[in-house]
Each structure stands twice: as C-alpha cells, then as structure tokens.
Amino acid sequence: MTMDEKKGFRLYDTLTRRKKPFEPIETGKVRMYVCGPTVYSDPHIGNFRTFTAGDILRRWLDYRGYDVFHVMNITDIDDKTIRDSGEEGVSLEEFTERYTKSFLRGLDLMNIKRATTYPKATDYAPRMVEFVKELLDKGVAYVASDGVYFNIDKFPEYGKLSGVDTSKVEKTDRMTEDEYDKETVNDFALWKTSTPEELERGIYYESPWGKGRPGWHIECSVMTRSLCGDTLDIHAGGEDLIFPHHENEIAQSESLTGKEFVRNWVHVRFLMINGRKMSKSLGNYVTFDEVLSKYSADAFRYFFLSVHYRRPLDYTDAAMGIAQNSAARLENTLDLIDDTLRKEDRYYDFKETEKALLEAVKEHRGQFEAAMDDDLDTHSALDALHALSGAINEYLAGDVNKGVLLRAAKAYRELLSVLGLFEKRGAGVDDLTEDLIETIAQVRERLRTEKNFQLSDKIREDLERVGVVLSDTAEGTSWKIARR
Ligand SMILES: [Zn+2]
C-alpha cells in the first residue's frame, strides 16, 4: 500500500463510475481544478451547492494532510457574457468585473475557502491560440469559414465520460454554440471568428485564422494545463458540465498530450427548488441574498451538507427550517462550552465521566473520519457531530474538569471546521471583551437588586443590539455572542 492509499480516502469518479481509492500523482500533493462561474449574472443558489461541495472536498484533503493546489477559473468571455453585456450597453470587462465581485462576495458570505488562484479566461487567450494551433497540427481540428472546429471523429474515445454514443447520433452540422444537449453531438468550436458586433466592441484576439475569440471548452483545457500540468488529480463541477463541456475538454486535452487528462472526475447533483428545476421562466428562481435574509449562512451550509453531494436535494422552506434547527443544536453546544469555561474553576478530578467523555471524542471522531473517507458522506459526518455534541452536553450537566472539557471542545471545533460550520464565531471572545461584558452584566445585576428594571432592561436591549445576549437563570446571568 502507498502512503496515500493508507489514508483511506475513497472518491467517486464519474468516468469509471465507481468509488476509487484516492491516489494523487505526486504523493502528498493534489492538483484540483473546479469549473468556476460564467460571470454574466449574480450566482444563484444552485451554483452554491457545487461551490460548497468543492469546498468540502478541499477541506477534507487539507484535513488529510495534502498540500492542495486549488484552481477555480472565471469564464469572462463566452456567448452569454458577450450577449448580455451588449444588451446592457457596457464593456465586457466592466460587466464581468461586476459579477466576478458578486461571486467572490458570495464565497465569503458562505465561508467558502478561497482557491489558490482564480484565473480569468481572457488572460489566457494567447495560450489558447497556441493550443488550437497544436490541435490543427495534429490533424484533429479543421478551419471553417466561421472559426476552427474540433473533429470528434478523430477522437475515438469521444463520449466516454457522458456515455453519449456518437454512432447513434447523426452528425449534420458543426456546433457554433458553447452549450448544447446530447441530441446535438457535433464538431464543436475551438475558435470563433469575430462577428461584426464583436469587432465593433473590440472583443477579439489576433490569430492565424483572423480576428476571433476562444470557444468556451478550450478555455478550461488551456488553463488546467498552464496551471496544473497535463494530468489533474481532480476535476470537479456541476453535473450539467459532464456534457458537452467536460467531454470536450477530454477530447481536446487528451488529443494534444496523449496522456490521461483527469484522474478523478467529480460531479455535483443539481439543486431542485420545491421539487422542480430552478429556472427564471418557472418563476421559482431563488437568489442567494433572499436565502441569507431568512436563514444564517451556517444553516444554508448545513442544508447542503445534510444530503450527499451526488444525491438529489430539494430546497424548500421546510427543509431549510430543519437545517436551521439542527445547526442551532450543534451551535448551542459551543455556547454551553464558552459559558462553562467562563465559570469559576473548582473541579479537577479525572473520574468515570471524564474518561467517558474522552472516549466519546475518540469514537465519534472515528465515525466522522470514516464517513468523510467514504466519498464525502457529509450526512453521516453530521450524525457523528450530533453524537459528540450530545456527549459534551451531557458532561456539562455535571461537575466540569476544564482541562478535559478543553480537549473535547478542541476536537469538536476542529471537526465542525472541516465542514466549514461556525468558523466565523471563532473560539470565543478575547479577554478584554469578556471582562467588559462581565462588568456591564454585574452593573445590571446591581440595578436589578435595586429594582431599577427600567435601566436594567435598557442595558439588556442595548447589549442585544450589538450582538451580546444575556439570559437570566436561577444561577445568575449568563451571556453569549449571537451572530446572524
Ligand atoms: Zn470548465
């Protein structure tokens, strides 16, 4: 067994249609490319299912000790960006810059780890010209009046990823569009001759075939090769990219290099909205900001994690309500831990209950790891976290040895962080903030004993406004930092 195999991570591969032991080309290093957004509109919540799944994969590789080189491209030139910027009457650059920012803002709000780099397609145009030239030299592409096309008959393995059978579809014409379905399998565009509108707007690059611009599929083949080399360990994206986008990437890249293009293909299922596919025409289009105005980002993340990334997931208010409550239960344990750690130290024993807590930590960490190693089974990983949360809550109900609690809390936070949950709340507040809140709470306590409820209530409300929630219990007043 190799070092990587010993790590035990198994990942489903779309091409071979099975879970494979994950083994990168270079021991300990992973080159991973996730197809990023086409920046022609604000990202919708379906996009975030894919981005969150990519983030979980990245975080699991980090946890398993890999050095991950993570690339996500920005498609800032294609049919849609050119069309919509033209309709709006703004330059392609200004238009795509706006939606690139909107995309990055969404990543930050969802606490998605930044990739190592976000290459823009337009920055790689000269290399795309070179790539197309090489395909022509190899005889797998040809020049037509409106551009350069890839001849799919020259790549006998065409269809191996999507299962499309080229012998059963009638090849009638060349495909000029970037996007099409399996019924219209045809030679696809590598390079598109500029239209009069594109020439007028200055959207073109010089090439041996005249002024033009790259097709969508060649963009990823060129950026993956430039940044990650001939073979990627992981190439991921939404399931809608399997055909034609990824099928065409394979044809281009493998024809050029003669090497395997991707070791593991990872595809994330669509997000449904109330049982239907999301589309503007059905009127069920849910924006990202709409979700975050009703639910926390952690609840939204929890919702994605509650179902395996290759299984169907349906966005409904009921499902979001359940996710919100379940996330709150996990977070409540963090509140209880913070609260207990602020209390006086008066118990230092190591008895059966302490032993039981540390054993529970070990057991549930083991369950969590086994679940994640099994093709990122986040549903079962959450079960393990709920079990650990329950064990910690139970321990907190009795005498607490802070040393033991800190060990359990560290493990709990670490596993939550693998799923990207509650990271923004950090590990509590700093000492100065804590002392300030304590001081204010004591002043308020004094006012209450003097029956000055008007002022004590005002202090409670003012604190709540800045995110500090006080609760009065039989044992006194406790507080927590409430986040959105
Ligand atoms: Zn791509």
GROMACS .gro file of C-alpha atoms and ligand atoms in nm:
model
  485
    1MET     CA    1   0.000   0.000   0.000
    2THR     CA    2   0.116   0.350  -0.078
    3MET     CA    3   0.112   0.632   0.176
    4ASP     CA    4  -0.192   0.788   0.008
    5GLU     CA    5  -0.388   0.464  -0.002
    6LYS     CA    6  -0.327   0.420   0.369
    7LYS     CA    7  -0.509   0.743   0.427
    8GLY     CA    8  -0.817   0.553   0.317
    9PHE     CA    9  -0.999   0.827   0.125
   10ARG     CA   10  -1.226   0.689  -0.147
   11LEU     CA   11  -1.375   0.925  -0.403
   12TYR     CA   12  -1.635   0.853  -0.670
   13ASP     CA   13  -1.514   0.900  -1.026
   14THR     CA   14  -1.773   0.984  -1.293
   15LEU     CA   15  -1.561   0.838  -1.575
   16THR     CA   16  -1.515   0.488  -1.429
   17ARG     CA   17  -1.848   0.510  -1.242
   18ARG     CA   18  -1.709   0.377  -0.916
   19LYS     CA   19  -1.552   0.485  -0.590
   20LYS     CA   20  -1.175   0.469  -0.616
   21PRO     CA   21  -0.904   0.487  -0.351
   22PHE     CA   22  -0.776   0.841  -0.388
   23GLU     CA   23  -0.418   0.846  -0.505
   24PRO     CA   24  -0.268   1.166  -0.643
   25ILE     CA   25   0.012   1.162  -0.900
   26GLU     CA   26   0.260   1.316  -0.660
   27THR     CA   27   0.249   1.179  -0.306
   28GLY     CA   28   0.104   1.431  -0.064
   29LYS     CA   29   0.013   1.687  -0.334
   30VAL     CA   30  -0.320   1.743  -0.503
   31ARG     CA   31  -0.387   1.941  -0.819
   32MET     CA   32  -0.754   2.020  -0.823
   33TYR     CA   33  -0.949   2.225  -1.076
   34VAL     CA   34  -1.311   2.317  -1.017
   35CYS     CA   35  -1.501   2.478  -1.304
   36GLY     CA   36  -1.599   2.821  -1.182
   37PRO     CA   37  -1.873   3.063  -1.275
   38THR     CA   38  -1.954   3.224  -1.604
   39VAL     CA   39  -1.977   3.579  -1.478
   40TYR     CA   40  -2.289   3.705  -1.655
   41SER     CA   41  -2.528   3.726  -1.356
   42ASP     CA   42  -2.531   3.702  -0.978
   43PRO     CA   43  -2.464   3.342  -0.878
   44HIS     CA   44  -2.784   3.152  -0.792
   45ILE     CA   45  -2.823   2.915  -0.500
   46GLY     CA   46  -2.779   2.610  -0.724
   47ASN     CA   47  -2.425   2.728  -0.806
   48PHE     CA   48  -2.353   2.734  -0.435
   49ARG     CA   49  -2.432   2.367  -0.397
   50THR     CA   50  -2.141   2.296  -0.632
   51PHE     CA   51  -1.909   2.553  -0.474
   52THR     CA   52  -1.986   2.426  -0.123
   53ALA     CA   53  -1.925   2.064  -0.226
   54GLY     CA   54  -1.593   2.171  -0.382
   55ASP     CA   55  -1.507   2.348  -0.057
   56ILE     CA   56  -1.583   2.036   0.149
   57LEU     CA   57  -1.361   1.825  -0.078
   58ARG     CA   58  -1.083   2.082  -0.044
   59ARG     CA   59  -1.121   2.095   0.336
   60TRP     CA   60  -1.117   1.716   0.363
   61LEU     CA   61  -0.796   1.697   0.159
   62ASP     CA   62  -0.647   1.964   0.388
   63TYR     CA   63  -0.752   1.764   0.694
   64ARG     CA   64  -0.594   1.451   0.547
   65GLY     CA   65  -0.266   1.639   0.522
   66TYR     CA   66  -0.247   1.702   0.147
   67ASP     CA   67  -0.090   2.011   0.002
   68VAL     CA   68  -0.376   2.123  -0.224
   69PHE     CA   69  -0.326   2.343  -0.529
   70HIS     CA   70  -0.682   2.452  -0.592
   71VAL     CA   71  -0.779   2.634  -0.912
   72MET     CA   72  -1.118   2.779  -0.999
   73ASN     CA   73  -1.149   2.956  -1.330
   74ILE     CA   74  -1.359   3.260  -1.413
   75THR     CA   75  -1.525   3.243  -1.755
   76ASP     CA   76  -1.524   3.609  -1.853
   77ILE     CA   77  -1.562   3.560  -2.229
   78ASP     CA   78  -1.822   3.334  -2.390
   79ASP     CA   79  -2.155   3.357  -2.575
   80LYS     CA   80  -2.353   3.469  -2.268
   81THR     CA   81  -2.116   3.733  -2.129
   82ILE     CA   82  -2.081   3.893  -2.473
   83ARG     CA   83  -2.456   3.882  -2.540
   84ASP     CA   84  -2.570   4.024  -2.205
   85SER     CA   85  -2.305   4.295  -2.174
   86GLY     CA   86  -2.400   4.405  -2.527
   87GLU     CA   87  -2.769   4.422  -2.436
   88GLU     CA   88  -2.684   4.631  -2.135
   89GLY     CA   89  -2.453   4.854  -2.336
   90VAL     CA   90  -2.145   4.818  -2.114
   91SER     CA   91  -1.799   4.689  -2.193
   92LEU     CA   92  -1.735   4.318  -2.149
   93GLU     CA   93  -1.470   4.398  -1.890
   94GLU     CA   94  -1.689   4.621  -1.675
   95PHE     CA   95  -1.973   4.371  -1.697
   96THR     CA   96  -1.771   4.062  -1.598
   97GLU     CA   97  -1.582   4.250  -1.327
   98ARG     CA   98  -1.913   4.331  -1.157
   99TYR     CA   99  -2.026   3.969  -1.149
  100THR     CA  100  -1.683   3.839  -1.051
  101LYS     CA  101  -1.708   4.059  -0.741
  102SER     CA  102  -2.059   3.932  -0.673
  103PHE     CA  103  -1.933   3.574  -0.697
  104LEU     CA  104  -1.643   3.635  -0.457
  105ARG     CA  105  -1.872   3.811  -0.212
  106GLY     CA  106  -2.097   3.503  -0.212
  107LEU     CA  107  -1.800   3.276  -0.140
  108ASP     CA  108  -1.705   3.489   0.160
  109LEU     CA  109  -2.060   3.501   0.294
  110MET     CA  110  -2.080   3.122   0.271
  111ASN     CA  111  -1.737   3.089   0.433
  112ILE     CA  112  -1.603   2.902   0.131
  113LYS     CA  113  -1.225   2.884   0.141
  114ARG     CA  114  -1.056   3.084  -0.131
  115ALA     CA  115  -0.893   2.877  -0.404
  116THR     CA  116  -0.519   2.912  -0.462
  117THR     CA  117  -0.598   3.110  -0.777
  118TYR     CA  118  -0.894   3.228  -0.989
  119PRO     CA  119  -0.758   3.256  -1.345
  120LYS     CA  120  -0.959   3.464  -1.589
  121ALA     CA  121  -1.008   3.314  -1.935
  122THR     CA  122  -0.922   3.644  -2.108
  123ASP     CA  123  -0.573   3.637  -1.952
  124TYR     CA  124  -0.501   3.308  -2.131
  125ALA     CA  125  -0.620   3.394  -2.483
  126PRO     CA  126  -0.270   3.388  -2.643
  127ARG     CA  127  -0.210   3.041  -2.499
  128MET     CA  128  -0.546   2.929  -2.635
  129VAL     CA  129  -0.429   3.031  -2.982
  130GLU     CA  130  -0.118   2.815  -2.935
  131PHE     CA  131  -0.326   2.520  -2.812
  132VAL     CA  132  -0.560   2.539  -3.114
  133LYS     CA  133  -0.257   2.560  -3.348
  134GLU     CA  134  -0.122   2.237  -3.199
  135LEU     CA  135  -0.458   2.063  -3.242
  136LEU     CA  136  -0.457   2.167  -3.609
  137ASP     CA  137  -0.102   2.035  -3.646
  138LYS     CA  138  -0.216   1.701  -3.503
  139GLY     CA  139  -0.492   1.685  -3.763
  140VAL     CA  140  -0.781   1.662  -3.513
  141ALA     CA  141  -0.918   2.008  -3.591
  142TYR     CA  142  -1.002   2.199  -3.908
  143VAL     CA  143  -1.054   2.557  -4.017
  144ALA     CA  144  -1.400   2.659  -4.138
  145SER     CA  145  -1.536   2.993  -4.255
  146ASP     CA  146  -1.660   3.086  -3.908
  147GLY     CA  147  -1.375   2.952  -3.697
  148VAL     CA  148  -1.177   2.643  -3.603
  149TYR     CA  149  -1.354   2.320  -3.510
  150PHE     CA  150  -1.260   2.002  -3.331
  151ASN     CA  151  -1.335   1.693  -3.538
  152ILE     CA  152  -1.487   1.448  -3.290
  153ASP     CA  153  -1.442   1.159  -3.536
  154LYS     CA  154  -1.068   1.195  -3.475
  155PHE     CA  155  -1.106   1.112  -3.110
  156PRO     CA  156  -1.236   0.752  -3.091
  157GLU     CA  157  -1.297   0.775  -2.717
  158TYR     CA  158  -1.536   1.067  -2.756
  159GLY     CA  159  -1.834   1.005  -2.527
  160LYS     CA  160  -1.651   0.806  -2.261
  161LEU     CA  161  -1.737   1.047  -1.980
  162SER     CA  162  -2.102   1.121  -2.057
  163GLY     CA  163  -2.184   0.788  -2.222
  164VAL     CA  164  -2.303   0.962  -2.536
  165ASP     CA  165  -2.281   0.725  -2.832
  166THR     CA  166  -2.160   0.911  -3.140
  167SER     CA  167  -2.252   0.622  -3.371
  168LYS     CA  168  -2.618   0.671  -3.282
  169VAL     CA  169  -2.644   1.042  -3.340
  170GLU     CA  170  -2.645   1.187  -3.681
  171LYS     CA  171  -2.371   1.439  -3.736
  172THR     CA  172  -2.526   1.702  -3.953
  173ASP     CA  173  -2.355   2.027  -3.888
  174ARG     CA  174  -2.095   2.198  -3.682
  175MET     CA  175  -2.194   2.330  -3.342
  176THR     CA  176  -2.135   2.701  -3.314
  177GLU     CA  177  -2.292   2.746  -2.971
  178ASP     CA  178  -2.097   2.683  -2.649
  179GLU     CA  179  -2.387   2.499  -2.486
  180TYR     CA  180  -2.598   2.223  -2.642
  181ASP     CA  181  -2.752   1.894  -2.541
  182LYS     CA  182  -2.678   1.528  -2.608
  183GLU     CA  183  -2.912   1.518  -2.908
  184THR     CA  184  -2.692   1.760  -3.096
  185VAL     CA  185  -2.349   1.600  -3.076
  186ASN     CA  186  -2.133   1.765  -3.339
  187ASP     CA  187  -1.791   1.904  -3.406
  188PHE     CA  188  -1.750   2.188  -3.162
  189ALA     CA  189  -1.589   2.531  -3.188
  190LEU     CA  190  -1.236   2.583  -3.061
  191TRP     CA  191  -1.207   2.929  -3.206
  192LYS     CA  192  -1.483   3.158  -3.328
  193THR     CA  193  -1.439   3.420  -3.595
  194SER     CA  194  -1.547   3.763  -3.468
  195THR     CA  195  -1.894   3.885  -3.552
  196PRO     CA  196  -1.935   4.245  -3.676
  197GLU     CA  197  -2.069   4.335  -3.330
  198GLU     CA  198  -1.766   4.186  -3.156
  199LEU     CA  199  -1.530   4.370  -3.392
  200GLU     CA  200  -1.708   4.696  -3.324
  201ARG     CA  201  -1.691   4.643  -2.949
  202GLY     CA  202  -1.324   4.545  -2.965
  203ILE     CA  203  -1.386   4.194  -2.831
  204TYR     CA  204  -1.134   3.995  -3.033
  205TYR     CA  205  -0.784   3.848  -3.039
  206GLU     CA  206  -0.548   3.817  -3.332
  207SER     CA  207  -0.491   3.464  -3.458
  208PRO     CA  208  -0.364   3.287  -3.771
  209TRP     CA  209  -0.735   3.244  -3.861
  210GLY     CA  210  -0.815   3.612  -3.835
  211LYS     CA  211  -0.968   3.809  -3.554
  212GLY     CA  212  -1.169   3.593  -3.318
  213ARG     CA  213  -1.214   3.457  -2.970
  214PRO     CA  214  -1.189   3.118  -2.798
  215GLY     CA  215  -1.480   2.875  -2.759
  216TRP     CA  216  -1.581   2.801  -2.400
  217HIS     CA  217  -1.440   2.447  -2.378
  218ILE     CA  218  -1.087   2.530  -2.488
  219GLU     CA  219  -1.061   2.781  -2.205
  220CYS     CA  220  -1.054   2.513  -1.935
  221SER     CA  221  -0.822   2.279  -2.127
  222VAL     CA  222  -0.569   2.561  -2.156
  223MET     CA  223  -0.597   2.693  -1.800
  224THR     CA  224  -0.574   2.346  -1.643
  225ARG     CA  225  -0.264   2.268  -1.847
  226SER     CA  226  -0.097   2.604  -1.781
  227LEU     CA  227  -0.154   2.589  -1.407
  228CYS     CA  228  -0.165   2.219  -1.318
  229GLY     CA  229   0.016   2.032  -1.596
  230ASP     CA  230  -0.106   1.763  -1.836
  231THR     CA  231  -0.290   1.549  -1.578
  232LEU     CA  232  -0.514   1.673  -1.298
  233ASP     CA  233  -0.576   1.475  -0.982
  234ILE     CA  234  -0.930   1.609  -0.952
  235HIS     CA  235  -1.154   1.795  -1.193
  236ALA     CA  236  -1.489   1.895  -1.049
  237GLY     CA  237  -1.804   2.081  -1.145
  238GLY     CA  238  -2.180   2.067  -1.157
  239GLU     CA  239  -2.343   1.764  -1.326
  240ASP     CA  240  -2.461   1.987  -1.612
  241LEU     CA  241  -2.096   2.021  -1.719
  242ILE     CA  242  -2.049   1.650  -1.794
  243PHE     CA  243  -2.179   1.707  -2.144
  244PRO     CA  244  -2.066   1.877  -2.354
  245HIS     CA  245  -1.815   2.082  -2.153
  246HIS     CA  246  -1.609   1.811  -1.982
  247GLU     CA  247  -1.648   1.562  -2.266
  248ASN     CA  248  -1.499   1.826  -2.498
  249GLU     CA  249  -1.221   1.913  -2.254
  250ILE     CA  250  -1.114   1.546  -2.254
  251ALA     CA  251  -1.115   1.532  -2.634
  252GLN     CA  252  -0.902   1.846  -2.667
  253SER     CA  253  -0.656   1.773  -2.387
  254GLU     CA  254  -0.601   1.403  -2.450
  255SER     CA  255  -0.564   1.455  -2.827
  256LEU     CA  256  -0.295   1.710  -2.758
  257THR     CA  257  -0.093   1.545  -2.482
  258GLY     CA  258  -0.166   1.177  -2.546
  259LYS     CA  259  -0.194   1.143  -2.167
  260GLU     CA  260  -0.478   1.083  -1.925
  261PHE     CA  261  -0.635   1.424  -1.860
  262VAL     CA  262  -0.803   1.367  -1.523
  263ARG     CA  263  -0.766   1.100  -1.256
  264ASN     CA  264  -1.088   1.171  -1.069
  265TRP     CA  265  -1.396   1.337  -1.218
  266VAL     CA  266  -1.626   1.476  -0.950
  267HIS     CA  267  -1.976   1.599  -1.035
  268VAL     CA  268  -2.230   1.755  -0.802
  269ARG     CA  269  -2.605   1.698  -0.847
  270PHE     CA  270  -2.844   1.980  -0.929
  271LEU     CA  271  -3.029   2.166  -0.659
  272MET     CA  272  -3.406   2.149  -0.703
  273ILE     CA  273  -3.648   2.417  -0.582
  274ASN     CA  274  -3.974   2.282  -0.438
  275GLY     CA  275  -3.939   1.967  -0.646
  276ARG     CA  276  -3.863   2.142  -0.973
  277LYS     CA  277  -3.563   2.256  -1.164
  278MET     CA  278  -3.485   2.618  -1.092
  279SER     CA  279  -3.545   2.850  -1.383
  280LYS     CA  280  -3.636   3.209  -1.439
  281SER     CA  281  -3.925   3.109  -1.666
  282LEU     CA  282  -4.086   2.891  -1.397
  283GLY     CA  283  -4.072   3.187  -1.159
  284ASN     CA  284  -3.903   2.977  -0.890
  285TYR     CA  285  -3.567   3.147  -0.912
  286VAL     CA  286  -3.429   3.191  -0.559
  287THR     CA  287  -3.147   3.438  -0.515
  288PHE     CA  288  -2.864   3.396  -0.277
  289ASP     CA  289  -2.948   3.714  -0.084
  290GLU     CA  290  -3.307   3.601  -0.044
  291VAL     CA  291  -3.191   3.286   0.136
  292LEU     CA  292  -2.949   3.475   0.359
  293SER     CA  293  -3.215   3.728   0.455
  294LYS     CA  294  -3.417   3.442   0.606
  295TYR     CA  295  -3.154   3.196   0.727
  296SER     CA  296  -2.798   3.210   0.854
  297ALA     CA  297  -2.511   3.112   0.622
  298ASP     CA  298  -2.436   2.825   0.861
  299ALA     CA  299  -2.792   2.696   0.827
  300PHE     CA  300  -2.764   2.716   0.448
  301ARG     CA  301  -2.434   2.529   0.456
  302TYR     CA  302  -2.587   2.272   0.690
  303PHE     CA  303  -2.871   2.224   0.441
  304PHE     CA  304  -2.622   2.138   0.164
  305LEU     CA  305  -2.428   1.905   0.394
  306SER     CA  306  -2.735   1.718   0.511
  307VAL     CA  307  -2.755   1.532   0.178
  308HIS     CA  308  -2.469   1.362  -0.006
  309TYR     CA  309  -2.340   1.571  -0.298
  310ARG     CA  310  -2.436   1.310  -0.559
  311ARG     CA  311  -2.793   1.272  -0.431
  312PRO     CA  312  -3.094   1.486  -0.520
  313LEU     CA  313  -3.150   1.783  -0.289
  314ASP     CA  314  -3.464   1.990  -0.280
  315TYR     CA  315  -3.473   2.345  -0.149
  316THR     CA  316  -3.795   2.404   0.046
  317ASP     CA  317  -3.878   2.624   0.345
  318ALA     CA  318  -3.949   2.310   0.547
  319ALA     CA  319  -3.607   2.161   0.470
  320MET     CA  320  -3.439   2.493   0.550
  321GLY     CA  321  -3.628   2.512   0.880
  322ILE     CA  322  -3.499   2.168   0.977
  323ALA     CA  323  -3.145   2.264   0.876
  324GLN     CA  324  -3.168   2.585   1.078
  325ASN     CA  325  -3.279   2.395   1.390
  326SER     CA  326  -3.022   2.120   1.352
  327ALA     CA  327  -2.743   2.374   1.303
  328ALA     CA  328  -2.865   2.562   1.610
  329ARG     CA  329  -2.840   2.243   1.819
  330LEU     CA  330  -2.476   2.199   1.717
  331GLU     CA  331  -2.402   2.564   1.784
  332ASN     CA  332  -2.573   2.556   2.122
  333THR     CA  333  -2.303   2.318   2.244
  334LEU     CA  334  -2.042   2.582   2.156
  335ASP     CA  335  -2.239   2.837   2.361
  336LEU     CA  336  -2.256   2.598   2.656
  337ILE     CA  337  -1.882   2.532   2.632
  338ASP     CA  338  -1.798   2.905   2.623
  339ASP     CA  339  -2.031   2.968   2.913
  340THR     CA  340  -1.881   2.693   3.128
  341LEU     CA  341  -1.523   2.799   3.055
  342ARG     CA  342  -1.607   3.145   3.189
  343LYS     CA  343  -1.720   3.000   3.520
  344GLU     CA  344  -1.502   2.950   3.823
  345ASP     CA  345  -1.256   2.661   3.829
  346ARG     CA  346  -1.329   2.426   4.116
  347TYR     CA  347  -1.311   2.069   3.996
  348TYR     CA  348  -1.000   1.892   3.871
  349ASP     CA  349  -1.072   1.520   3.909
  350PHE     CA  350  -1.048   1.253   3.645
  351LYS     CA  351  -1.330   1.009   3.709
  352GLU     CA  352  -1.559   0.785   3.504
  353THR     CA  353  -1.742   1.079   3.345
  354GLU     CA  354  -1.417   1.239   3.226
  355LYS     CA  355  -1.300   0.905   3.089
  356ALA     CA  356  -1.633   0.855   2.914
  357LEU     CA  357  -1.615   1.199   2.750
  358LEU     CA  358  -1.267   1.141   2.609
  359GLU     CA  359  -1.373   0.801   2.480
  360ALA     CA  360  -1.675   0.956   2.313
  361VAL     CA  361  -1.447   1.208   2.142
  362LYS     CA  362  -1.233   0.928   2.004
  363GLU     CA  363  -1.528   0.719   1.892
  364HIS     CA  364  -1.715   1.000   1.719
  365ARG     CA  365  -1.403   1.137   1.553
  366GLY     CA  366  -1.352   0.788   1.413
  367GLN     CA  367  -1.709   0.780   1.281
  368PHE     CA  368  -1.670   1.126   1.132
  369GLU     CA  369  -1.347   1.032   0.954
  370ALA     CA  370  -1.488   0.705   0.820
  371ALA     CA  371  -1.790   0.892   0.682
  372MET     CA  372  -1.582   1.159   0.510
  373ASP     CA  373  -1.341   0.899   0.372
  374ASP     CA  374  -1.639   0.728   0.211
  375ASP     CA  375  -1.679   0.969  -0.081
  376LEU     CA  376  -1.750   1.267   0.150
  377ASP     CA  377  -2.058   1.129   0.323
  378THR     CA  378  -2.140   1.456   0.498
  379HIS     CA  379  -2.481   1.328   0.609
  380SER     CA  380  -2.320   1.061   0.830
  381ALA     CA  381  -2.044   1.301   0.935
  382LEU     CA  382  -2.313   1.532   1.074
  383ASP     CA  383  -2.462   1.237   1.264
  384ALA     CA  384  -2.123   1.184   1.429
  385LEU     CA  385  -2.110   1.553   1.522
  386HIS     CA  386  -2.455   1.539   1.679
  387ALA     CA  387  -2.346   1.237   1.882
  388LEU     CA  388  -2.035   1.424   2.001
  389SER     CA  389  -2.241   1.733   2.078
  390GLY     CA  390  -2.474   1.516   2.289
  391ALA     CA  391  -2.183   1.365   2.482
  392ILE     CA  392  -2.041   1.711   2.557
  393ASN     CA  393  -2.381   1.846   2.665
  394GLU     CA  394  -2.422   1.553   2.899
  395TYR     CA  395  -2.081   1.612   3.053
  396LEU     CA  396  -2.155   1.982   3.100
  397ALA     CA  397  -2.460   1.896   3.311
  398GLY     CA  398  -2.233   1.771   3.592
  399ASP     CA  399  -1.904   1.883   3.751
  400VAL     CA  400  -1.666   2.004   3.483
  401ASN     CA  401  -1.292   1.949   3.468
  402LYS     CA  402  -1.188   2.232   3.236
  403GLY     CA  403  -0.878   2.050   3.112
  404VAL     CA  404  -1.088   1.760   2.989
  405LEU     CA  405  -1.357   1.989   2.852
  406LEU     CA  406  -1.097   2.187   2.654
  407ARG     CA  407  -0.975   1.868   2.490
  408ALA     CA  408  -1.325   1.768   2.387
  409ALA     CA  409  -1.406   2.123   2.274
  410LYS     CA  410  -1.093   2.140   2.058
  411ALA     CA  411  -1.187   1.819   1.877
  412TYR     CA  412  -1.546   1.934   1.834
  413ARG     CA  413  -1.442   2.269   1.686
  414GLU     CA  414  -1.189   2.102   1.459
  415LEU     CA  415  -1.449   1.866   1.309
  416LEU     CA  416  -1.705   2.146   1.270
  417SER     CA  417  -1.439   2.342   1.088
  418VAL     CA  418  -1.378   2.055   0.842
  419LEU     CA  419  -1.739   2.115   0.737
  420GLY     CA  420  -1.688   2.492   0.749
  421LEU     CA  421  -1.951   2.536   1.021
  422PHE     CA  422  -1.947   2.817   1.281
  423GLU     CA  423  -1.594   2.921   1.192
  424LYS     CA  424  -1.679   3.288   1.196
  425ARG     CA  425  -1.769   3.280   1.564
  426GLY     CA  426  -1.407   3.185   1.634
  427ALA     CA  427  -1.305   3.026   1.960
  428GLY     CA  428  -1.493   3.269   2.182
  429VAL     CA  429  -1.406   3.634   2.251
  430ASP     CA  430  -1.083   3.792   2.370
  431ASP     CA  431  -1.014   3.857   2.739
  432LEU     CA  432  -1.079   4.231   2.726
  433THR     CA  433  -1.420   4.186   2.563
  434GLU     CA  434  -1.507   3.917   2.811
  435ASP     CA  435  -1.412   4.140   3.107
  436LEU     CA  436  -1.611   4.429   2.964
  437ILE     CA  437  -1.924   4.220   2.918
  438GLU     CA  438  -1.885   4.077   3.269
  439THR     CA  439  -1.851   4.429   3.415
  440ILE     CA  440  -2.162   4.552   3.236
  441ALA     CA  441  -2.356   4.240   3.340
  442GLN     CA  442  -2.258   4.298   3.705
  443VAL     CA  443  -2.370   4.661   3.697
  444ARG     CA  444  -2.701   4.543   3.553
  445GLU     CA  445  -2.728   4.277   3.824
  446ARG     CA  446  -2.687   4.551   4.085
  447LEU     CA  447  -2.962   4.760   3.922
  448ARG     CA  448  -3.193   4.460   3.929
  449THR     CA  449  -3.139   4.400   4.300
  450GLU     CA  450  -3.218   4.770   4.349
  451LYS     CA  451  -3.535   4.709   4.142
  452ASN     CA  452  -3.431   4.960   3.876
  453PHE     CA  453  -3.579   4.746   3.599
  454GLN     CA  454  -3.616   5.030   3.354
  455LEU     CA  455  -3.241   5.080   3.330
  456SER     CA  456  -3.151   4.711   3.360
  457ASP     CA  457  -3.383   4.627   3.070
  458LYS     CA  458  -3.235   4.907   2.863
  459ILE     CA  459  -2.886   4.767   2.919
  460ARG     CA  460  -3.005   4.423   2.811
  461GLU     CA  461  -3.163   4.563   2.495
  462ASP     CA  462  -2.860   4.776   2.412
  463LEU     CA  463  -2.630   4.477   2.451
  464GLU     CA  464  -2.854   4.268   2.231
  465ARG     CA  465  -2.833   4.530   1.962
  466VAL     CA  466  -2.455   4.486   1.946
  467GLY     CA  467  -2.488   4.107   1.950
  468VAL     CA  468  -2.449   4.017   2.317
  469VAL     CA  469  -2.744   3.818   2.451
  470LEU     CA  470  -2.799   3.799   2.829
  471SER     CA  471  -3.018   3.537   2.985
  472ASP     CA  472  -3.126   3.542   3.350
  473THR     CA  473  -3.141   3.199   3.512
  474ALA     CA  474  -3.176   3.069   3.865
  475GLU     CA  475  -2.796   3.050   3.896
  476GLY     CA  476  -2.744   3.406   3.775
  477THR     CA  477  -2.695   3.578   3.442
  478SER     CA  478  -2.517   3.411   3.154
  479TRP     CA  479  -2.435   3.563   2.816
  480LYS     CA  480  -2.343   3.466   2.466
  481ILE     CA  481  -2.240   3.633   2.145
  482ALA     CA  482  -2.524   3.599   1.896
  483ARG     CA  483  -2.434   3.601   1.532
  484ARG     CA  484  -2.657   3.644   1.236
  485ZN      ZN  485  -1.465   2.432  -1.728
   0.00000   0.00000   0.00000
